[in-house]
Amino acid sequence: MTTLRQVATLDSTLAPLIGRTAHTLRDERALITVRDLLGFFPTRYLAYDSDLSELREGEFVVVIGEVLSAKTREMTTRRGSMFNATLTDGRHEIDMTFFTARGHQDKLRPGVRVIAGGQVGVFNRRWQLAHPGYTVLDRSGDSDLPGLFPVYPAVPKLHNWNLVRAVRLVLDALDPLPDPVPAEIRAKHDLPSLDRATRLLHRPNSRAELARARDRMRYGEAFVLQTVLAQRRLARAREQMAVPISGGGPLLQAFDARLPFTLTAGQQRVSAEIAADLGQSVPMSRLLQGEVGSGKTVVALRAMLSAVDAGGQAALLAPTEVLAAQHQRSITAMLGDLAEGGLLGGSELGTRVALLTGSQSTAARRQALLDVVSGTAGIVVGTHALLQEKVDFAGLTLVVVDEQHRFGVEQRDNLRGKAERPPHVLVMTATPIPRTIAMTVFGDMETSVLDELPAGRSPITTHVVDEYRPGWLERTWARVAEECAAGRQAYVVCPRIGPDQASEEAAELPTPEEGEPPKLDMIGVLETYDVLCAEPALTGLRVGLLHGRLPSEEKDQVMRAFAAGEIDVLVATTVIEVGVDVPNATMMVVRDADRFGVSQLHQLRGRIGRGAYPGLCLFTTRAGGGPAAERLAAVATTTDGFELAQLDLKQRREGDILGARQSGSRGGLRFLSLLAHEEIIAAARVDAAAVVADDPELTEHLVLADRVARELAPEQADFLEKA
Ligand code: ADP
Ligand code: MG
């Protein structure tokens, strides 16, 4: 007798293959096609417990044994009969109990061998499986069961057994699966095909096979992801040409000659990387990472000066008005007479640094716009306002984005549209990005790392202060007073503005973790300001207040006064988080520090220890013990940003890293961990780049092309926003 074998592809619907089970899978788990079901992987695998001596109550087991005896009994309390079959492995026994005999008593006859799976119970001091799933094995013992028994995620109304059977039917009907990873690459890494790996994951014979299958799936995911990124890099390279910027021009030379310090080896290396990119007509897309104070801005400024030397303009985008203004001031100061282009007494080589923010006076704005459109200003510093409004550039060739985490991908694209030809883009971030993340989430950008601080930086010491310990808070303020008495300045940072406010700043705080005690109201800057003004220890000191709700002129004024040393203690929200540079500020108190994330604390702390004096950072907390306290202790013990970033990542669910891409999408990363599988990701990156270089449109790699089309773009902005 021959039966016609059903033939299925990944897109086939399940119903014709597996019958009624398909309806349940559709209704309960939205699994409709063969692809869906094959992507529904077992969560555990059980070895067969042929030795019944080691059973534990409540455990899910799969046992193989022979039916020793079988008995049907009329039930006493209701109609119908129940059925019991006793299974033995030769030495120990377990009962299989069913509350309807029909359908079982014919199959489970004494002498037959069965494999049964279910939860172990105890009844009348005997082991029992109530309503187990089972299969009668044929005489030869060849059961067509895998060596390890797969356990699937629970599906209401279906026994695990039904799933095992359904998957087997599907696999039997399925032609070999097409593989997105080319055979040569598989051979190189000794990886099984997708078809083989898929079958092994559903029906493995050993743990070793399972491990091989998982390795293969990880590689496959990394390879597809890297192919997407390689294609993006290529697309950028083929974009309309950028204006190449050659280095070594007179303005840059004059600037270098005026620099009061020598560049660190890291700054020189990164400058060379950037210069090499700028010399190309392929627009640069580079991420410059470096600790706060590592000297990124100087590196970026040198690139901007090259752009001006080459006859173009550079724009520097800052996340806030305070920072934009500060950048403009510090760049102007660094340039000295080189920033007085066209002015009497200015250098002939000079240019001008224009500032464009949403809140400046109409006159100042008009002048700035004029300088920008005429090209008088070679460097334009601004906020988002630069992107949104009608700012015309004479010839924008380079865009530097500072502290990317307030800028999305979309905004960068927006800015690209400001130039006739696509500008080179340099993104600076002080959020340390672990290598695997740089290779994946940011995989379409090149990355440069400044991993050393300029010499002469002073170390920062961090302590955690329990506000509830008697006298500790007073001691904290006394310490602030001592610092100021020594001629230095301090920040006091709070997680919110006032008691009534759920401000935009508070919204950035991490959500409480599970297991943490309910939150007290957060301490605000307004109350802290009042407390400090009345604090006897601080009598005679000038206390300032800075937060996001102040009019921007006032913010600017306060920041300026602090920088000038006219304020001793600055009480502020996280508005000071990024980029504020006051070397004389050596102490920071962060109140309710447990309300901030790891990276944010690290970022905040970077505001001190920027000058010749050692920094002191105190994290005050009312949280007691628990995860929050551990987090604070971790930040207190290290200032290594990469270590902290890793810690931060571990505390977040990995799915968050890739954002929407993962959640609820079956096409996302299922086997690959961005934290754990660095080597796989690195190998896949090399392989994918080679494939894309040879076959940019993937016309020779149709299966891969199909998988790539199913991938969603990883969200870079998402990663940084959460960091
Ligand atoms: P970042 O932007 O990475 O936070 P900055 O470029 O603002 O760092 O540099 C921080 C401070 O260090 C600035 O005052 C800058 O002038 C100074 N600086 C930068 N590079 C060096 C160097 N090689 N040696 C000494 N000081 C430096
Ligand atoms: Mg900076």
CSV table of N, CA and C and ligand atoms in Angstrom, one decimal, residues 261-264 267 291-298 454 457 581 610, ligand 1:
chain,number,residue,atom,x,y,z
A,261,PHE,N,47.7,72.3,24.8
A,261,PHE,CA,48.1,70.9,25.2
A,261,PHE,C,48.4,70.1,24.0
A,262,THR,N,49.0,68.9,24.2
A,262,THR,CA,49.2,68.0,23.0
A,262,THR,C,48.0,67.0,23.1
A,263,LEU,N,47.6,66.6,21.9
A,263,LEU,CA,46.5,65.6,21.8
A,263,LEU,C,47.0,64.3,22.4
A,264,THR,N,46.1,63.6,23.1
A,264,THR,CA,46.5,62.3,23.6
A,264,THR,C,46.7,61.3,22.4
A,267,GLN,N,43.4,60.6,20.9
A,267,GLN,CA,42.8,61.7,20.1
A,267,GLN,C,43.5,61.7,18.7
A,291,GLU,N,34.4,58.5,27.2
A,291,GLU,CA,34.0,59.0,28.5
A,291,GLU,C,33.8,60.5,28.5
A,292,VAL,N,33.0,60.9,29.3
A,292,VAL,CA,32.9,62.4,29.6
A,292,VAL,C,34.3,62.9,29.9
A,293,GLY,N,34.6,64.0,29.2
A,293,GLY,CA,35.9,64.6,29.5
A,293,GLY,C,37.1,63.9,28.8
A,294,SER,N,36.8,63.0,27.9
A,294,SER,CA,37.9,62.3,27.2
A,294,SER,C,38.5,63.1,26.0
A,295,GLY,N,37.8,64.3,25.8
A,295,GLY,CA,38.3,65.1,24.7
A,295,GLY,C,37.7,64.9,23.4
A,296,LYS,N,36.5,64.5,23.3
A,296,LYS,CA,35.8,64.3,22.1
A,296,LYS,C,35.6,65.7,21.3
A,297,THR,N,35.3,66.7,22.1
A,297,THR,CA,34.9,68.0,21.5
A,297,THR,C,36.1,68.5,20.7
A,298,VAL,N,37.3,68.4,21.2
A,298,VAL,CA,38.5,68.9,20.5
A,298,VAL,C,38.6,68.2,19.2
A,454,PRO,N,42.6,62.6,29.1
A,454,PRO,CA,43.8,63.4,29.0
A,454,PRO,C,44.5,63.4,30.4
A,457,ARG,N,43.9,64.6,34.7
A,457,ARG,CA,42.6,64.4,35.3
A,457,ARG,C,42.7,63.8,36.7
A,581,ASP,N,30.6,71.8,31.5
A,581,ASP,CA,32.1,71.7,31.8
A,581,ASP,C,32.5,72.8,32.7
A,610,ARG,N,37.0,67.2,36.6
A,610,ARG,CA,37.4,67.7,35.3
A,610,ARG,C,38.7,68.6,35.3
B,1,ADP,P1,34.3,65.5,26.0
B,1,ADP,O1,33.6,66.3,24.9
B,1,ADP,O2,34.7,64.2,25.6
B,1,ADP,O3,33.5,65.5,27.3
B,1,ADP,P2,36.1,67.8,26.0
B,1,ADP,O4,36.5,67.7,24.6
B,1,ADP,O5,35.0,68.7,26.3
B,1,ADP,O6,35.6,66.3,26.4
B,1,ADP,O7,37.3,67.9,26.9
B,1,ADP,C1,37.2,68.1,28.3
B,1,ADP,C2,38.3,69.1,28.7
B,1,ADP,O8,39.6,68.5,28.5
B,1,ADP,C3,38.3,70.4,27.9
B,1,ADP,O9,38.5,71.4,28.9
B,1,ADP,C4,39.4,70.2,27.0
B,1,ADP,O10,40.0,71.5,26.7
B,1,ADP,C5,40.4,69.4,27.7
B,1,ADP,N1,41.2,68.6,26.9
B,1,ADP,C6,40.9,67.9,25.8
B,1,ADP,N2,41.9,67.2,25.2
B,1,ADP,C7,42.9,67.4,26.1
B,1,ADP,C8,44.3,67.0,26.1
B,1,ADP,N3,44.8,66.2,25.1
B,1,ADP,N4,45.1,67.4,27.1
B,1,ADP,C9,44.6,68.2,28.1
B,1,ADP,N5,43.4,68.6,28.1
B,1,ADP,C10,42.5,68.3,27.1
